[in-house]
Amino acid sequence: MAESAEKAESTEKAENVQTVSFPVDTPSGRRRAEVAYRRTGAGEPLVLLHGIGHHLQGWDPVLEILAAEHEVIALDLPGFGRSPALPAGHPYDLPSTVSALRACFEALELDRPHIAGNSLGGLLALQLGQDKLARTVTALSPAGFWTEAERRWAFGVLRGMRATARRLPPERMARLAATAAGRTAMGCWVYARPARRAPESLVAETMALREATGFEATLAAGRSVLFTHEVAGLPVTIAWGDRDRLLLPRQGVRAKKVVPGARLVRLPGCGHIPMSDDPALVARVILDTAR
């Protein structure tokens, strides 16, 4: 009965995903890009940005908590989840992706929303804040504060996860996800407690990683990315799971030095994608920043 209810809830959430199109500039002229999103709740708008290879459903564990105080807009970044790849010729580097998000915000009639992001989404949130496109920023294990060795480690893990996702047939994914040991093997690099993940959710995000059309271009563009400037004039929180195996927690201390005005928060017992490891804590960190 509980499993049927969970599946029904997942189906209902999937049906609530909409799309918005907006113009972007390419070498061959202006083209239309498209982003999938889910919009729920009421109050000041809060945009949620996921990490590389993930999808907007990664925010599901905290969505209802956040929607009790905000109008929440969870996006599939271009080339991830249900969002198609950017038009040919449009790069996936940080300035170009932020430019696309600016156009997306305009199409969604969002004027300086609160923004929370995880990993790649955290880096984008900080850049949007630096560009004065955000009211507040919460960055969960944001990319861009690594040493070269740490970047190579993270990119190697991500490439391995992508290769595994592309190699596994869907039926094999489902069999693995049906057991606690299989869920641990599938999610150990990004979750502190992967065995607690719902099997359907773990399969869905593995499929999202497998099918992400923007993965290689985003990863290639990230080779030279370092976030090196202050985000002034707005509240900023940088939060890091103390069990993050992908972007190691010491990067949070480095981030605090780069953005000295930020509040640095430790997320005990959380991995790289903390929304599932401790939804209540992550939601509280985001809401405290937005307040």
mmCIF file of N, CA, C and O in Angstrom, residues 3 5-11 13-14 38 53-62 161 173-174 176-178 182-183 186-187 190-191 193-210 273 275-277:
data_model
loop_
_atom_site.group_PDB
_atom_site.id
_atom_site.type_symbol
_atom_site.label_atom_id
_atom_site.label_comp_id
_atom_site.label_asym_id
_atom_site.label_seq_id
_atom_site.Cartn_x
_atom_site.Cartn_y
_atom_site.Cartn_z
ATOM 1 N N GLU A 3 4.010 1.496 -0.894
ATOM 2 C CA GLU A 3 4.759 1.570 -2.157
ATOM 3 C C GLU A 3 3.876 2.126 -3.265
ATOM 4 O O GLU A 3 4.306 2.961 -4.071
ATOM 5 N N ALA A 5 1.336 4.162 -2.891
ATOM 6 C CA ALA A 5 1.143 5.585 -2.628
ATOM 7 C C ALA A 5 2.348 6.385 -3.076
ATOM 8 O O ALA A 5 2.228 7.472 -3.644
ATOM 9 N N GLU A 6 3.561 5.845 -2.819
ATOM 10 C CA GLU A 6 4.788 6.547 -3.226
ATOM 11 C C GLU A 6 4.863 6.656 -4.740
ATOM 12 O O GLU A 6 5.223 7.702 -5.280
ATOM 13 N N LYS A 7 4.521 5.584 -5.436
ATOM 14 C CA LYS A 7 4.529 5.627 -6.904
ATOM 15 C C LYS A 7 3.508 6.629 -7.430
ATOM 16 O O LYS A 7 3.766 7.364 -8.383
ATOM 17 N N ALA A 8 2.317 6.657 -6.801
ATOM 18 C CA ALA A 8 1.292 7.612 -7.229
ATOM 19 C C ALA A 8 1.755 9.035 -7.014
ATOM 20 O O ALA A 8 1.539 9.911 -7.853
ATOM 21 N N GLU A 9 2.438 9.282 -5.875
ATOM 22 C CA GLU A 9 2.945 10.620 -5.595
ATOM 23 C C GLU A 9 4.008 11.007 -6.620
ATOM 24 O O GLU A 9 4.028 12.140 -7.114
ATOM 25 N N SER A 10 4.901 10.070 -6.979
ATOM 26 C CA SER A 10 5.937 10.357 -7.969
ATOM 27 C C SER A 10 5.323 10.681 -9.320
ATOM 28 O O SER A 10 5.767 11.590 -10.025
ATOM 29 N N THR A 11 4.266 9.942 -9.691
ATOM 30 C CA THR A 11 3.591 10.197 -10.963
ATOM 31 C C THR A 11 2.952 11.566 -10.966
ATOM 32 O O THR A 11 3.047 12.321 -11.935
ATOM 33 N N LYS A 13 3.842 14.185 -9.208
ATOM 34 C CA LYS A 13 4.881 15.207 -9.288
ATOM 35 C C LYS A 13 5.418 15.318 -10.707
ATOM 36 O O LYS A 13 5.689 16.410 -11.200
ATOM 37 N N ALA A 14 5.601 14.167 -11.380
ATOM 38 C CA ALA A 14 6.099 14.187 -12.752
ATOM 39 C C ALA A 14 5.140 14.936 -13.664
ATOM 40 O O ALA A 14 5.556 15.672 -14.565
ATOM 41 N N ARG A 38 9.288 22.728 -12.087
ATOM 42 C CA ARG A 38 8.106 22.485 -11.262
ATOM 43 C C ARG A 38 7.925 23.701 -10.363
ATOM 44 O O ARG A 38 8.883 24.169 -9.737
ATOM 45 N N GLY A 53 24.474 16.169 -13.830
ATOM 46 C CA GLY A 53 23.956 14.813 -13.992
ATOM 47 C C GLY A 53 22.708 14.511 -13.190
ATOM 48 O O GLY A 53 22.156 13.417 -13.294
ATOM 49 N N HIS A 54 22.239 15.471 -12.397
ATOM 50 C CA HIS A 54 21.071 15.220 -11.560
ATOM 51 C C HIS A 54 19.832 15.826 -12.215
ATOM 52 O O HIS A 54 19.860 16.208 -13.392
ATOM 53 N N HIS A 55 18.749 15.930 -11.462
ATOM 54 C CA HIS A 55 17.508 16.493 -11.999
ATOM 55 C C HIS A 55 16.725 17.153 -10.873
ATOM 56 O O HIS A 55 17.069 17.022 -9.701
ATOM 57 N N LEU A 56 15.678 17.875 -11.251
ATOM 58 C CA LEU A 56 14.941 18.666 -10.260
ATOM 59 C C LEU A 56 14.321 17.808 -9.159
ATOM 60 O O LEU A 56 14.088 18.290 -8.049
ATOM 61 N N GLN A 57 14.073 16.532 -9.452
ATOM 62 C CA GLN A 57 13.471 15.662 -8.434
ATOM 63 C C GLN A 57 14.392 15.436 -7.245
ATOM 64 O O GLN A 57 13.948 14.951 -6.200
ATOM 65 N N GLY A 58 15.670 15.790 -7.386
ATOM 66 C CA GLY A 58 16.570 15.691 -6.243
ATOM 67 C C GLY A 58 16.160 16.564 -5.074
ATOM 68 O O GLY A 58 16.569 16.326 -3.931
ATOM 69 N N TRP A 59 15.328 17.584 -5.360
ATOM 70 C CA TRP A 59 14.840 18.476 -4.305
ATOM 71 C C TRP A 59 13.542 17.987 -3.671
ATOM 72 O O TRP A 59 13.048 18.627 -2.723
ATOM 73 N N ASP A 60 12.992 16.889 -4.130
ATOM 74 C CA ASP A 60 11.707 16.415 -3.608
ATOM 75 C C ASP A 60 11.665 16.269 -2.087
ATOM 76 O O ASP A 60 10.645 16.605 -1.463
ATOM 77 N N PRO A 61 12.744 15.776 -1.444
ATOM 78 C CA PRO A 61 12.650 15.612 0.017
ATOM 79 C C PRO A 61 12.405 16.902 0.786
ATOM 80 O O PRO A 61 11.885 16.864 1.910
ATOM 81 N N VAL A 62 12.791 18.064 0.203
ATOM 82 C CA VAL A 62 12.621 19.334 0.921
ATOM 83 C C VAL A 62 11.555 20.225 0.299
ATOM 84 O O VAL A 62 11.256 21.301 0.831
ATOM 85 N N MET A 161 30.764 7.350 -12.527
ATOM 86 C CA MET A 161 29.328 7.202 -12.288
ATOM 87 C C MET A 161 28.554 7.256 -13.602
ATOM 88 O O MET A 161 27.623 6.475 -13.824
ATOM 89 N N MET A 173 19.411 -1.863 -13.240
ATOM 90 C CA MET A 173 19.312 -0.790 -12.251
ATOM 91 C C MET A 173 18.220 -1.098 -11.228
ATOM 92 O O MET A 173 18.408 -0.922 -10.024
ATOM 93 N N ALA A 174 17.065 -1.524 -11.729
ATOM 94 C CA ALA A 174 15.934 -1.802 -10.846
ATOM 95 C C ALA A 174 16.253 -2.938 -9.878
ATOM 96 O O ALA A 174 15.893 -2.875 -8.696
ATOM 97 N N LEU A 176 19.261 -3.808 -8.797
ATOM 98 C CA LEU A 176 20.222 -3.294 -7.817
ATOM 99 C C LEU A 176 19.515 -2.434 -6.773
ATOM 100 O O LEU A 176 19.753 -2.564 -5.572
ATOM 101 N N ALA A 177 18.651 -1.544 -7.242
ATOM 102 C CA ALA A 177 17.989 -0.611 -6.339
ATOM 103 C C ALA A 177 17.013 -1.300 -5.395
ATOM 104 O O ALA A 177 16.606 -0.721 -4.380
ATOM 105 N N ALA A 178 16.647 -2.523 -5.690
ATOM 106 C CA ALA A 178 15.691 -3.249 -4.850
ATOM 107 C C ALA A 178 16.309 -3.736 -3.545
ATOM 108 O O ALA A 178 15.585 -4.128 -2.627
ATOM 109 N N GLY A 182 22.560 -2.931 -3.004
ATOM 110 C CA GLY A 182 22.589 -2.361 -4.347
ATOM 111 C C GLY A 182 22.447 -0.853 -4.322
ATOM 112 O O GLY A 182 23.145 -0.142 -5.062
ATOM 113 N N ARG A 183 21.567 -0.347 -3.469
ATOM 114 C CA ARG A 183 21.400 1.110 -3.362
ATOM 115 C C ARG A 183 22.668 1.760 -2.824
ATOM 116 O O ARG A 183 23.040 2.858 -3.246
ATOM 117 N N MET A 186 25.056 2.001 -5.695
ATOM 118 C CA MET A 186 24.650 2.998 -6.682
ATOM 119 C C MET A 186 24.843 4.433 -6.187
ATOM 120 O O MET A 186 25.130 5.328 -6.982
ATOM 121 N N GLY A 187 24.681 4.659 -4.881
ATOM 122 C CA GLY A 187 24.649 6.039 -4.405
ATOM 123 C C GLY A 187 25.707 6.428 -3.400
ATOM 124 O O GLY A 187 25.658 7.534 -2.852
ATOM 125 N N VAL A 190 27.585 9.963 -3.465
ATOM 126 C CA VAL A 190 26.901 11.254 -3.307
ATOM 127 C C VAL A 190 25.963 11.312 -2.106
ATOM 128 O O VAL A 190 25.529 12.401 -1.724
ATOM 129 N N TYR A 191 25.649 10.168 -1.510
ATOM 130 C CA TYR A 191 24.779 10.149 -0.330
ATOM 131 C C TYR A 191 25.519 9.531 0.848
ATOM 132 O O TYR A 191 26.289 8.575 0.681
ATOM 133 N N ARG A 193 23.741 8.158 3.246
ATOM 134 C CA ARG A 193 22.873 7.034 3.590
ATOM 135 C C ARG A 193 22.122 6.549 2.337
ATOM 136 O O ARG A 193 20.893 6.629 2.268
ATOM 137 N N PRO A 194 22.840 6.052 1.351
ATOM 138 C CA PRO A 194 22.172 5.671 0.093
ATOM 139 C C PRO A 194 21.163 4.546 0.251
ATOM 140 O O PRO A 194 20.195 4.471 -0.513
ATOM 141 N N ALA A 195 21.353 3.676 1.236
ATOM 142 C CA ALA A 195 20.417 2.564 1.413
ATOM 143 C C ALA A 195 19.029 3.051 1.786
ATOM 144 O O ALA A 195 18.039 2.334 1.597
ATOM 145 N N ARG A 196 18.908 4.277 2.310
ATOM 146 C CA ARG A 196 17.606 4.819 2.687
ATOM 147 C C ARG A 196 16.854 5.426 1.511
ATOM 148 O O ARG A 196 15.686 5.792 1.647
ATOM 149 N N ARG A 197 17.515 5.569 0.370
ATOM 150 C CA ARG A 197 16.853 6.161 -0.791
ATOM 151 C C ARG A 197 15.759 5.229 -1.306
ATOM 152 O O ARG A 197 15.910 4.001 -1.301
ATOM 153 N N ALA A 198 14.662 5.804 -1.769
ATOM 154 C CA ALA A 198 13.605 5.001 -2.378
ATOM 155 C C ALA A 198 14.142 4.386 -3.666
ATOM 156 O O ALA A 198 14.793 5.081 -4.463
ATOM 157 N N PRO A 199 13.921 3.098 -3.901
ATOM 158 C CA PRO A 199 14.455 2.460 -5.108
ATOM 159 C C PRO A 199 14.066 3.193 -6.386
ATOM 160 O O PRO A 199 14.908 3.379 -7.280
ATOM 161 N N GLU A 200 12.794 3.625 -6.489
ATOM 162 C CA GLU A 200 12.347 4.300 -7.711
ATOM 163 C C GLU A 200 13.100 5.611 -7.928
ATOM 164 O O GLU A 200 13.434 5.975 -9.058
ATOM 165 N N SER A 201 13.375 6.327 -6.847
ATOM 166 C CA SER A 201 14.098 7.598 -6.965
ATOM 167 C C SER A 201 15.525 7.371 -7.419
ATOM 168 O O SER A 201 16.058 8.118 -8.261
ATOM 169 N N LEU A 202 16.169 6.347 -6.880
ATOM 170 C CA LEU A 202 17.556 6.066 -7.246
ATOM 171 C C LEU A 202 17.655 5.625 -8.699
ATOM 172 O O LEU A 202 18.574 6.027 -9.421
ATOM 173 N N VAL A 203 16.707 4.833 -9.158
ATOM 174 C CA VAL A 203 16.693 4.436 -10.569
ATOM 175 C C VAL A 203 16.470 5.662 -11.454
ATOM 176 O O VAL A 203 17.152 5.845 -12.475
ATOM 177 N N ALA A 204 15.537 6.525 -11.078
ATOM 178 C CA ALA A 204 15.224 7.706 -11.889
ATOM 179 C C ALA A 204 16.427 8.627 -12.010
ATOM 180 O O ALA A 204 16.711 9.160 -13.086
ATOM 181 N N GLU A 205 17.164 8.831 -10.912
ATOM 182 C CA GLU A 205 18.304 9.737 -11.012
ATOM 183 C C GLU A 205 19.484 9.081 -11.732
ATOM 184 O O GLU A 205 20.276 9.781 -12.371
ATOM 185 N N THR A 206 19.594 7.763 -11.661
ATOM 186 C CA THR A 206 20.619 7.080 -12.451
ATOM 187 C C THR A 206 20.304 7.192 -13.936
ATOM 188 O O THR A 206 21.197 7.403 -14.768
ATOM 189 N N MET A 207 19.020 7.089 -14.286
ATOM 190 C CA MET A 207 18.618 7.293 -15.674
ATOM 191 C C MET A 207 18.858 8.737 -16.109
ATOM 192 O O MET A 207 19.271 9.000 -17.248
ATOM 193 N N ALA A 208 18.638 9.693 -15.202
ATOM 194 C CA ALA A 208 18.901 11.096 -15.531
ATOM 195 C C ALA A 208 20.379 11.314 -15.819
ATOM 196 O O ALA A 208 20.741 12.046 -16.756
ATOM 197 N N LEU A 209 21.244 10.683 -15.028
ATOM 198 C CA LEU A 209 22.679 10.779 -15.269
ATOM 199 C C LEU A 209 23.041 10.131 -16.593
ATOM 200 O O LEU A 209 23.835 10.673 -17.372
ATOM 201 N N ARG A 210 22.444 9.000 -16.860
ATOM 202 C CA ARG A 210 22.717 8.267 -18.100
ATOM 203 C C ARG A 210 22.336 9.086 -19.334
ATOM 204 O O ARG A 210 23.052 9.095 -20.342
ATOM 205 N N ILE A 273 24.971 15.236 -1.807
ATOM 206 C CA ILE A 273 23.598 15.669 -2.091
ATOM 207 C C ILE A 273 22.834 15.535 -0.777
ATOM 208 O O ILE A 273 22.271 14.478 -0.470
ATOM 209 N N MET A 275 20.090 16.825 0.515
ATOM 210 C CA MET A 275 18.638 16.983 0.660
ATOM 211 C C MET A 275 17.963 15.693 1.092
ATOM 212 O O MET A 275 16.945 15.723 1.780
ATOM 213 N N SER A 276 18.508 14.551 0.675
ATOM 214 C CA SER A 276 17.930 13.271 1.060
ATOM 215 C C SER A 276 18.469 12.767 2.394
ATOM 216 O O SER A 276 17.775 12.052 3.118
ATOM 217 N N ASP A 277 19.706 13.118 2.715
ATOM 218 C CA ASP A 277 20.301 12.630 3.961
ATOM 219 C C ASP A 277 19.662 13.263 5.188
ATOM 220 O O ASP A 277 19.477 12.608 6.210
#
